[in-house]
Coordinates of C-alpha atoms in Angstrom, one line a residue:
Chain A
M1 CA 10.9 -0.2 -7.8
S2 CA 11.5 -0.4 -11.7
F3 CA 9.4 -2.6 -14.3
R4 CA 11.4 -4.7 -14.6
K5 CA 10.6 -6.7 -11.2
E6 CA 7.1 -6.6 -12.4
K7 CA 7.7 -7.8 -15.6
E8 CA 9.5 -10.6 -14.9
I9 CA 6.6 -11.7 -12.3
N10 CA 4.0 -10.8 -15.1
E11 CA 6.1 -12.9 -17.6
L12 CA 6.5 -16.4 -14.9
I13 CA 2.8 -15.4 -14.0
L14 CA 1.9 -16.4 -17.7
K15 CA 4.6 -19.7 -18.2
H16 CA 3.0 -20.8 -14.5
L17 CA -0.6 -19.9 -16.1
D18 CA 0.6 -22.2 -19.2
S19 CA 2.7 -24.9 -17.0
V20 CA -1.4 -24.9 -15.9
F21 CA -3.1 -25.6 -18.4
S22 CA -0.9 -28.0 -19.9
C23 CA -1.5 -30.6 -16.9
L24 CA -4.8 -29.9 -17.2
Q25 CA -4.8 -30.9 -20.7
L26 CA -2.6 -33.7 -20.0
A27 CA -4.9 -35.1 -17.2
L28 CA -7.5 -35.1 -19.7
D29 CA -5.8 -37.3 -22.7
T30 CA -4.8 -39.7 -19.0
V31 CA -8.3 -39.8 -17.8
K32 CA -9.2 -40.7 -21.9
E33 CA -6.6 -43.4 -22.2
Y34 CA -7.3 -45.4 -19.2
L35 CA -11.4 -44.4 -19.5
N36 CA -10.0 -46.3 -22.9
D37 CA -8.4 -49.5 -21.2
H38 CA -5.0 -48.0 -22.1
I39 CA -3.2 -48.3 -19.1
V40 CA -0.1 -48.4 -20.7
E41 CA -0.6 -44.6 -21.9
A42 CA -2.8 -43.5 -19.4
K43 CA 0.3 -44.1 -17.3
A44 CA 2.6 -42.2 -19.8
L45 CA 0.4 -39.7 -19.9
A46 CA 0.1 -38.6 -15.6
L47 CA 4.2 -39.4 -15.3
K48 CA 4.0 -35.8 -17.8
V49 CA 1.0 -34.3 -15.3
D50 CA 3.2 -35.0 -12.7
R51 CA 6.1 -33.5 -13.6
S52 CA 3.6 -30.3 -15.6
E53 CA 2.3 -29.9 -11.2
T54 CA 5.5 -29.9 -10.3
A55 CA 7.1 -27.4 -13.5
A56 CA 4.1 -25.3 -12.1
D57 CA 5.0 -26.2 -8.5
M58 CA 9.1 -24.2 -9.1
I59 CA 7.7 -21.9 -11.3
L60 CA 5.5 -20.8 -8.1
R61 CA 8.4 -20.8 -6.2
E62 CA 10.2 -17.9 -7.8
I63 CA 7.2 -16.0 -8.1
M64 CA 6.9 -15.6 -3.9
S65 CA 10.5 -15.4 -3.8
K66 CA 10.7 -12.1 -6.9
L67 CA 7.6 -11.2 -5.4
Y68 CA 8.3 -10.8 -1.7
S69 CA 12.3 -9.2 -2.7
G70 CA 10.5 -5.9 -3.4
A71 CA 8.2 -6.2 -7.0
Y72 CA 5.0 -5.1 -7.0
L73 CA 3.1 -2.8 -3.8
P74 CA 2.4 -4.4 -0.9
S75 CA -1.1 -4.6 -1.2
L76 CA -0.6 -6.4 -4.9
R77 CA 1.9 -9.4 -3.7
S78 CA 0.2 -10.8 -1.8
D79 CA -2.7 -11.1 -3.8
I80 CA -1.3 -11.6 -7.2
F81 CA 0.8 -14.9 -4.7
H82 CA -3.1 -16.0 -3.6
L83 CA -4.1 -16.1 -7.2
G84 CA -0.8 -18.2 -7.9
Q85 CA -1.2 -20.6 -5.0
H86 CA -5.1 -20.8 -6.3
M87 CA -3.7 -21.9 -10.0
D88 CA -1.7 -23.9 -8.5
G89 CA -4.3 -25.7 -6.0
I90 CA -6.3 -27.0 -10.1
A91 CA -3.1 -28.4 -10.9
N92 CA -2.1 -30.3 -7.8
A93 CA -5.9 -31.2 -8.2
A94 CA -5.3 -32.3 -11.7
E95 CA -2.6 -34.6 -10.5
A96 CA -4.4 -36.0 -7.6
C97 CA -7.1 -37.2 -10.6
C98 CA -4.4 -39.5 -12.2
D99 CA -3.3 -40.3 -9.4
F100 CA -6.7 -41.7 -8.1
F101 CA -7.1 -43.5 -11.7
L102 CA -3.8 -45.2 -12.3
D103 CA -3.0 -45.6 -8.8
Q104 CA -6.5 -47.2 -7.1
R105 CA -7.6 -48.4 -10.4
P106 CA -11.2 -48.1 -10.4
D107 CA -13.8 -49.8 -12.1
I108 CA -16.0 -48.1 -13.8
P109 CA -18.4 -50.3 -15.6
Q110 CA -18.8 -49.6 -19.6
E111 CA -22.1 -47.5 -19.3
M112 CA -21.2 -45.0 -17.1
R113 CA -17.8 -44.0 -18.7
P114 CA -19.2 -41.9 -21.0
H115 CA -20.5 -40.1 -17.9
F116 CA -17.6 -40.1 -16.1
W117 CA -16.0 -38.6 -19.6
R118 CA -18.4 -36.1 -20.1
I119 CA -18.1 -34.4 -16.7
M120 CA -14.2 -34.8 -16.7
E121 CA -14.6 -33.2 -19.8
K122 CA -16.6 -30.5 -17.8
S123 CA -14.3 -30.2 -15.1
I124 CA -11.3 -29.0 -17.1
S125 CA -13.6 -26.8 -19.2
S126 CA -14.4 -24.6 -16.7
C127 CA -10.4 -24.0 -15.9
T128 CA -10.1 -22.1 -19.8
P129 CA -12.2 -19.0 -18.9
L130 CA -9.8 -18.9 -15.2
M131 CA -7.5 -18.8 -17.4
E132 CA -8.6 -16.0 -20.5
A133 CA -9.8 -14.3 -17.3
A134 CA -5.9 -14.4 -15.3
R135 CA -4.4 -13.5 -18.9
S136 CA -6.8 -10.7 -19.1
F137 CA -6.1 -9.3 -15.6
L138 CA -2.3 -9.0 -15.8
K139 CA -2.8 -6.8 -19.3
G140 CA -4.9 -5.3 -17.1
E141 CA -8.0 -5.2 -19.3
D142 CA -11.3 -4.6 -18.1
P143 CA -12.7 -5.2 -15.7
G144 CA -16.4 -6.2 -16.4
I145 CA -14.7 -8.7 -19.7
I146 CA -12.8 -10.1 -16.7
Q147 CA -15.1 -10.7 -14.6
E148 CA -17.6 -11.9 -17.1
D149 CA -15.1 -14.3 -18.4
A150 CA -14.9 -14.8 -14.3
S151 CA -18.4 -15.2 -13.9
Q152 CA -18.6 -18.1 -16.4
V153 CA -16.7 -20.2 -14.3
G154 CA -19.2 -20.3 -12.2
I155 CA -21.3 -21.5 -13.7
M156 CA -19.8 -23.8 -15.3
E157 CA -18.9 -25.9 -12.0
S158 CA -22.5 -25.5 -10.9
E159 CA -22.9 -27.7 -14.3
V160 CA -20.3 -30.4 -13.2
D161 CA -22.6 -30.4 -9.9
K162 CA -25.1 -31.3 -11.0
E163 CA -23.6 -33.5 -13.3
E164 CA -22.2 -34.8 -10.8
W165 CA -25.1 -35.5 -8.6
D166 CA -27.4 -37.4 -11.7
L167 CA -24.5 -39.8 -11.9
T168 CA -24.2 -40.1 -8.4
R169 CA -27.1 -40.9 -8.5
D170 CA -27.0 -43.7 -11.3
I171 CA -24.1 -44.9 -9.7
F172 CA -26.1 -45.7 -6.1
K173 CA -29.4 -47.1 -7.7
T174 CA -27.3 -49.6 -9.3
D175 CA -26.7 -53.6 -8.0
L176 CA -23.0 -53.0 -7.3
D177 CA -21.9 -53.6 -3.6
L178 CA -21.7 -50.8 -1.4
G179 CA -17.9 -51.2 -1.5
H180 CA -17.9 -50.6 -5.2
K181 CA -20.1 -47.1 -5.2
I182 CA -18.6 -45.7 -2.9
H183 CA -15.5 -46.0 -5.0
L184 CA -16.7 -44.9 -8.2
K185 CA -18.2 -41.5 -6.0
Q186 CA -14.6 -40.6 -4.9
C187 CA -13.7 -41.4 -8.3
L188 CA -16.0 -39.0 -9.3
E189 CA -15.1 -36.3 -6.1
S190 CA -11.4 -36.6 -7.3
I191 CA -12.9 -35.4 -11.3
T192 CA -15.2 -32.7 -9.9
T193 CA -12.3 -31.4 -7.4
I194 CA -10.8 -29.6 -10.6
S195 CA -13.6 -27.5 -11.3
D196 CA -14.3 -26.4 -7.4
R197 CA -10.7 -25.0 -7.3
A198 CA -11.3 -23.2 -10.6
E199 CA -14.2 -22.3 -9.2
D200 CA -12.6 -20.7 -5.7
T201 CA -10.2 -19.6 -8.0
S202 CA -12.3 -17.4 -10.1
D203 CA -13.5 -15.6 -6.2
Q204 CA -10.4 -15.0 -5.1
L205 CA -9.8 -13.0 -9.0
Q206 CA -12.9 -11.6 -8.4
L207 CA -12.4 -10.2 -5.4
I208 CA -8.9 -9.0 -6.5
I209 CA -10.5 -7.1 -9.2
I210 CA -13.1 -5.3 -7.1
K211 CA -10.5 -4.7 -4.3
G212 CA -8.8 -2.6 -6.8
G213 CA -11.5 -0.6 -7.3
L214 CA -10.1 2.1 -5.1
Chain B
M1 CA 27.4 34.3 16.5
W2 CA 27.2 31.5 19.9
T3 CA 23.2 32.8 19.5
L4 CA 22.6 30.7 16.5
I5 CA 23.0 27.6 18.1
S6 CA 19.6 27.4 19.3
G7 CA 18.3 27.9 16.0
I8 CA 20.2 25.2 14.7
F9 CA 18.5 23.1 17.4
L10 CA 15.5 24.0 16.5
G11 CA 16.1 23.6 13.2
W12 CA 17.6 19.8 14.0
T13 CA 14.1 18.9 16.5
L14 CA 11.9 20.6 13.6
G15 CA 13.2 18.3 10.9
S16 CA 13.3 15.5 12.9
N17 CA 9.8 15.0 14.2
D18 CA 7.9 17.1 10.9
S19 CA 10.2 14.4 8.1
A20 CA 7.5 12.1 9.5
N21 CA 5.7 13.7 7.7
V22 CA 6.1 12.9 3.4
F23 CA 7.8 10.1 4.2
G24 CA 6.3 8.4 7.2
T25 CA 3.6 6.6 5.7
A26 CA 5.3 5.0 2.8
V27 CA 7.8 4.5 5.0
A28 CA 6.0 2.4 8.0
A29 CA 4.0 0.6 4.7
K30 CA 7.5 -0.5 3.9
I31 CA 7.1 0.6 0.1
V32 CA 9.9 2.9 0.3
K33 CA 13.3 1.8 2.3
Y34 CA 13.9 4.5 5.5
R35 CA 17.4 5.4 4.6
T36 CA 15.9 6.9 0.2
A37 CA 12.7 9.1 2.3
I38 CA 15.3 10.7 5.0
L39 CA 18.0 11.4 1.9
L40 CA 15.6 13.1 -0.8
T41 CA 13.7 14.6 2.5
S42 CA 16.8 17.0 3.5
L43 CA 18.1 17.4 -0.2
F44 CA 14.7 19.1 -1.3
V45 CA 13.7 20.3 2.7
V46 CA 17.2 22.8 1.6
L47 CA 15.6 23.0 -2.5
G48 CA 12.3 24.3 -1.2
A49 CA 14.0 26.5 1.7
L50 CA 16.5 27.8 -1.1
I51 CA 14.0 28.6 -3.0
E52 CA 11.0 30.0 -1.7
G53 CA 11.7 30.3 2.0
E54 CA 12.1 34.0 1.9
K55 CA 8.1 34.0 1.6
C56 CA 7.3 33.4 5.4
F57 CA 10.6 35.1 7.1
S58 CA 8.5 38.3 7.2
T59 CA 5.9 37.0 8.6
V60 CA 7.3 35.4 11.6
S61 CA 10.4 37.7 12.0
E62 CA 7.6 41.1 12.7
L63 CA 6.3 38.9 15.0
S64 CA 7.3 41.0 17.5
T65 CA 11.3 42.6 17.5
L66 CA 13.4 40.8 19.6
T67 CA 17.0 41.4 20.1
P68 CA 19.5 38.5 18.8
R69 CA 19.5 37.7 23.0
G70 CA 15.6 37.5 22.8
A71 CA 16.2 35.5 19.3
F72 CA 18.4 32.8 21.0
L73 CA 16.0 32.4 23.6
A74 CA 13.8 32.6 22.3
A75 CA 15.0 29.6 18.9
L76 CA 16.1 27.2 22.4
A77 CA 12.5 27.7 24.3
A78 CA 11.0 26.5 20.9
G79 CA 13.7 24.2 20.5
I80 CA 13.5 22.4 23.6
T81 CA 10.2 22.3 23.6
M82 CA 9.9 19.9 20.0
F83 CA 12.7 17.9 21.3
V84 CA 10.5 16.8 24.2
V85 CA 7.7 16.5 22.0
T86 CA 10.0 14.5 19.5
Y87 CA 11.0 12.3 22.2
L88 CA 7.5 11.4 23.7
A89 CA 6.9 10.4 19.2
I90 CA 4.0 13.4 19.4
P91 CA 3.9 14.6 15.3
S92 CA 3.8 18.6 16.4
S93 CA 4.1 21.7 15.1
T94 CA 7.6 23.7 14.8
S95 CA 5.5 26.4 14.1
Q96 CA 3.2 27.3 16.7
A97 CA 6.4 26.1 19.3
I98 CA 8.8 29.2 17.2
T99 CA 4.8 31.9 17.5
G100 CA 4.5 31.0 21.5
A101 CA 8.0 31.1 22.5
I102 CA 8.1 35.1 20.2
V103 CA 5.3 36.4 22.2
G104 CA 6.3 34.6 25.5
V105 CA 9.3 36.8 25.3
G106 CA 7.5 39.3 23.6
M107 CA 5.6 39.7 27.1
V108 CA 7.9 39.9 29.4
S109 CA 10.0 42.6 27.3
G110 CA 6.6 44.0 26.5
I111 CA 7.4 45.2 22.4
P112 CA 4.6 45.4 20.5
G113 CA 3.7 43.7 17.6
F114 CA 1.3 41.1 18.0
S115 CA -0.3 41.7 14.5
N116 CA 0.7 39.0 12.7
L117 CA -0.7 36.7 15.6
Y118 CA -4.9 36.8 13.8
K119 CA -3.4 35.8 10.9
I120 CA -1.4 33.1 11.7
V121 CA -3.9 31.4 14.3
A122 CA -6.2 32.1 11.3
C123 CA -3.8 30.1 8.8
W124 CA -3.2 26.9 11.7
L125 CA -7.0 26.5 11.7
L126 CA -7.8 26.1 8.3
T127 CA -4.7 24.2 7.8
P128 CA -6.5 20.9 8.2
I129 CA -9.4 21.7 7.3
G130 CA -7.2 22.8 3.5
G131 CA -5.7 19.2 4.1
M132 CA -9.3 17.6 4.7
I133 CA -11.1 18.8 2.0
L134 CA -8.0 18.3 0.0
S135 CA -7.8 15.4 0.2
F136 CA -11.7 14.4 -0.6
L137 CA -11.5 16.1 -4.1
L138 CA -7.8 14.8 -4.7
Y139 CA -9.1 11.6 -3.5
H140 CA -11.9 10.9 -6.6
L141 CA -9.2 12.8 -9.2
I142 CA -6.9 10.3 -8.9
S143 CA -9.8 6.9 -8.1
F144 CA -11.6 8.0 -11.2
F145 CA -8.3 8.1 -13.8
I146 CA -6.5 5.2 -11.8
A147 CA -9.9 2.7 -12.0
T148 CA -10.2 4.2 -15.3
Y149 CA -7.2 4.8 -17.1
I150 CA -4.7 2.5 -15.2
R151 CA -6.3 -1.2 -15.0
S152 CA -2.4 -3.5 -15.2
P153 CA -1.6 -4.2 -11.5
Q154 CA 2.2 -4.0 -12.8
M155 CA 1.4 -0.3 -14.3
R156 CA -0.4 0.7 -11.4
S157 CA 2.4 -0.3 -9.0
T158 CA 4.7 1.5 -11.3
I159 CA 2.8 4.3 -11.4
F160 CA 1.5 4.3 -7.0
F161 CA 5.6 3.7 -5.7
W162 CA 6.7 6.6 -8.5
S163 CA 3.7 9.0 -6.8
L164 CA 4.9 8.2 -3.7
I165 CA 7.7 9.0 -4.1
F166 CA 6.6 12.3 -6.0
A167 CA 4.8 13.2 -3.3
G168 CA 7.3 12.6 -0.8
C169 CA 9.8 14.8 -2.0
L170 CA 6.9 17.9 -2.6
G171 CA 6.0 17.2 1.0
A172 CA 9.3 18.3 2.0
Y173 CA 9.3 20.7 -0.6
A174 CA 7.6 22.5 0.7
L175 CA 8.6 21.4 4.8
G176 CA 11.8 23.6 3.4
S177 CA 10.1 26.7 1.8
N178 CA 7.2 26.8 5.1
N179 CA 9.2 26.4 7.6
V180 CA 12.7 27.1 7.3
A181 CA 11.7 31.2 8.7
N182 CA 10.7 28.9 12.2
V183 CA 13.9 28.4 12.6
T184 CA 16.1 31.6 11.4
G185 CA 12.8 33.9 10.7
V186 CA 14.0 35.4 14.1
Y187 CA 17.3 35.7 13.9
V188 CA 16.5 37.5 10.0
G189 CA 14.3 40.0 11.7
A190 CA 16.7 40.6 14.9
G191 CA 19.8 41.0 11.1
L192 CA 21.2 39.0 12.6
L193 CA 21.6 36.2 9.6
T194 CA 20.8 37.6 6.1
P195 CA 18.0 36.3 4.3
F196 CA 20.1 33.6 2.1
E197 CA 22.4 33.0 5.5
G198 CA 19.0 32.5 7.4
L199 CA 17.3 30.0 4.2
L200 CA 21.3 27.9 4.2
I201 CA 22.4 27.3 7.8
G202 CA 18.3 26.9 8.2
S203 CA 17.6 24.5 6.0
L204 CA 21.0 22.0 6.6
S205 CA 19.9 22.6 10.7
I206 CA 16.5 21.1 9.1
A207 CA 18.3 17.7 6.8
G208 CA 20.4 17.0 10.1
G209 CA 17.3 16.8 12.0
V210 CA 16.2 14.2 9.3
L211 CA 19.4 12.1 8.7
T212 CA 20.0 11.8 12.6
Y213 CA 17.0 12.1 14.5
S214 CA 13.2 11.3 12.1
K215 CA 12.5 7.2 12.9
G216 CA 10.3 6.6 15.5
V217 CA 8.1 10.0 14.7
M218 CA 8.2 8.7 11.1
M219 CA 7.1 4.9 12.1
T220 CA 3.8 6.4 14.9
V221 CA 3.0 8.6 11.5
G222 CA 2.8 5.9 9.6
R223 CA 2.0 3.3 12.3
D224 CA -0.6 5.2 14.6
I225 CA -2.1 7.1 13.2
T226 CA -4.3 4.1 10.9
P227 CA -3.3 1.3 8.7
L228 CA -3.6 3.6 5.5
D229 CA -3.1 1.8 2.0
E230 CA -0.8 2.6 -0.9
Y231 CA -3.7 5.4 -2.3
A232 CA -4.4 6.6 1.0
A233 CA -1.3 7.3 1.5
L234 CA -0.5 8.9 -1.3
I235 CA -3.2 11.2 -1.4
A236 CA -2.5 12.1 2.3
V237 CA 0.9 13.1 1.4
L238 CA -0.4 15.0 -1.9
A239 CA -3.3 16.9 0.0
G240 CA -1.3 18.0 2.8
A241 CA 1.9 19.1 1.1
I242 CA -0.2 20.6 -1.5
T243 CA -1.6 22.9 2.1
V244 CA 1.8 23.2 2.8
E245 CA 3.2 24.9 -0.1
I246 CA -0.2 27.4 -0.7
F247 CA 0.1 28.6 3.3
T248 CA 4.2 29.5 1.7
Q249 CA 2.6 31.9 -0.7
V250 CA 0.6 33.4 2.1
G251 CA 2.7 33.4 3.8
V252 CA 2.6 32.2 6.8
P253 CA 4.5 28.7 8.6
V254 CA 2.1 26.6 9.1
S255 CA 2.3 22.7 10.6
S256 CA 3.1 20.1 8.1
S257 CA 1.6 17.9 11.1
Q258 CA -2.1 19.3 10.9
A259 CA -1.8 19.2 7.0
I260 CA -1.2 15.1 6.6
V261 CA -3.8 14.5 9.5
G262 CA -6.1 16.8 7.8
G263 CA -5.8 14.7 5.2
V264 CA -6.8 11.5 6.5
A265 CA -9.6 12.9 7.9
G266 CA -11.0 12.9 3.9
I267 CA -10.3 10.1 3.3
G268 CA -12.6 8.7 6.3
L269 CA -14.8 10.8 4.8
V270 CA -14.8 9.4 1.0
R271 CA -15.0 5.9 2.9
G272 CA -16.8 7.1 6.0
V273 CA -15.2 5.0 8.5
R274 CA -12.8 6.5 11.5
T275 CA -9.9 6.8 9.3
V276 CA -7.8 8.4 12.5
S277 CA -7.9 6.4 16.2
K278 CA -8.8 8.3 18.6
R279 CA -6.2 7.8 21.4
T280 CA -3.9 9.9 19.0
L281 CA -6.5 12.0 17.9
M282 CA -6.4 13.8 20.9
K283 CA -2.1 12.7 21.7
I284 CA -1.8 15.0 19.1
L285 CA -4.1 17.6 19.2
I286 CA -2.6 17.7 23.4
G287 CA 0.0 19.1 21.2
W288 CA -1.2 21.6 19.5
I289 CA -2.1 23.0 22.4
S290 CA 0.1 22.7 24.7
T291 CA 2.8 22.7 22.1
P292 CA 3.1 26.3 22.2
L293 CA 1.5 27.2 25.8
S294 CA 4.8 25.2 26.3
A295 CA 6.7 26.9 24.2
G296 CA 6.1 30.2 25.6
I297 CA 6.2 29.6 29.5
I298 CA 9.5 27.9 28.4
S299 CA 10.4 31.7 26.6
Y300 CA 8.9 33.3 29.2
V301 CA 11.3 32.1 32.2
L302 CA 14.4 32.1 30.4
V303 CA 14.0 35.7 29.8
K304 CA 13.0 36.4 32.8
I305 CA 16.4 34.4 33.7
F306 CA 19.0 36.4 31.8
Q307 CA 16.8 40.1 31.7
V308 CA 16.9 40.5 28.1

C-alpha cells in the first residue's frame, strides 16, 4: 500500500463532490426557469442535470473499483464507499426532482410559486455545509469542525421540513381539486427529498468520524 | 550429524505454528498478503536469531545436561508434539514443548540440573500478563497520538498499514531471537554444534516452517481468536513482540502465542468487551497444559526405548 492509490481515490472523491454540487446548482436553475414559465430553458437545463448525474455515477464506479483493488484499510474502504453512495443519492434526488417538473409539468398556482422556490433554495443550500464537511474529512481536519458542519445540515433540513409542512397545509386549504393538490404535494416531496438525502449523508459522515475516534 | 534431524523438524514446526502470531491478524483481515507475510517473517526470524539468538541458549542448554542422543530424542519429542498441535491448528508453545521434553529425558537419565526450571516457568506465567499490560498501555498511548495528529483517512490508512508491517517484522525478529534456542539449544549444550551453527541451522529450519506450512494456524489466530479491527491487530502484535523481546533480554525462551493472546486480552480490558472467545481460549489453554506434558511423556518413552 502506498500513498498513490489513496491519493487517486481522494482526487476522485473530490471530483465526485464537484459533480454532485454541479448537479444541484443545475437543478436549482432548472426549477427557477420552470417557475418563471421558461420551459424550453428548463428542459435544456434538465438535460444538463441528467448528464451531470451520469458523470457522478461513473466517477463513483471508478472509486469503487480503485477502493476494492486494495486502497485503504478494509474498515475504511466500506465507510468511504458508502459515503460516496450517499452523496450520489443526493445527485439522484436532484435529477428526480427535475424529471418530475419536466415530465409531469405540475401546475403550480402563481401565489404558491415563491414558496416553492424558497423551499427549493433551502433544500439545495442544505447540501453546502455537507460538501464542506466531506472535504474537511478527506483533508483530515478537526473532527469538531466537521461535526459542526454536518450538524448544520440537520438544522437546515428541519427548516425545510417546517416549510414543507406549512406549504402542504396551504395547498390543502385551497379550492383545487384533490388530484391537483396531491400532485402539488408530490412535487413538493421531490424537492424536499434532496435535503432528506443530505441529512442521511451527514449522519453517515458523523458515524464515520465517531468510528475513527478509536 | 543425523541427530540434527529432529531439531530441524522442531524448528520447522515452530515456524509453521508461531509465525501466525506476527502476521496472522493482518493476513486474516486481508491487510497483508499471505505471501508477503511469510517472506518478511522468514527474513526477520533469521535476522533475530543470528543477532540475538545466543542470549537464550544458556537457559535451554543448562536445563539438563544431555548426551547427543538425548538431545536428539528431546528435540524429536518436542517436534512430534508441535507437529500434532499445528495439525490441530492450536497455537501452542515450542518453549513449553522443548522444556517438557528435556525434563522427560532428564527424569529417565537421572541427570540433575533443573535449577533454571523455576525461572522458566515464572517467565511463562508472566508472558501473557506482560502482553496484556503492554497492550493496555500501548492502546491508550497510540490512540491518543493517532486521534490527535493523524486525522486524514488517507494518512491513517497508510500509517496503519506500514505500522502493521513494522510490528510483524519486529514480532518475527523477536520470535527468532527468543525461540531459536528451543530448536538447537540442546545441541549446543550437548556440544554437537557451535553457537553460530546452532543459530544458523535453527533459524533456517524455522524459516522453512514459516514458508511451507503456516497458513492453517495463521488463519486460526487471525479469525478465531477475535475479529480484530486494524488498530487492535496492530496493538496486539506490537505488545506481543515487545514482550517476547523483553524475555530475550532476560534470556528465557517464551511463547509468542501466549504473548499475543495476552495482547488481545489487554485490548478487551480497554474496550470493556470480551476479545477472546471462550472456546478458542479453552483450546489454547488445553494446548498450554498438554504440550509440555505430552512432550515430556513422549521423550520419556523414547528414552526408555532407546536406553539413553
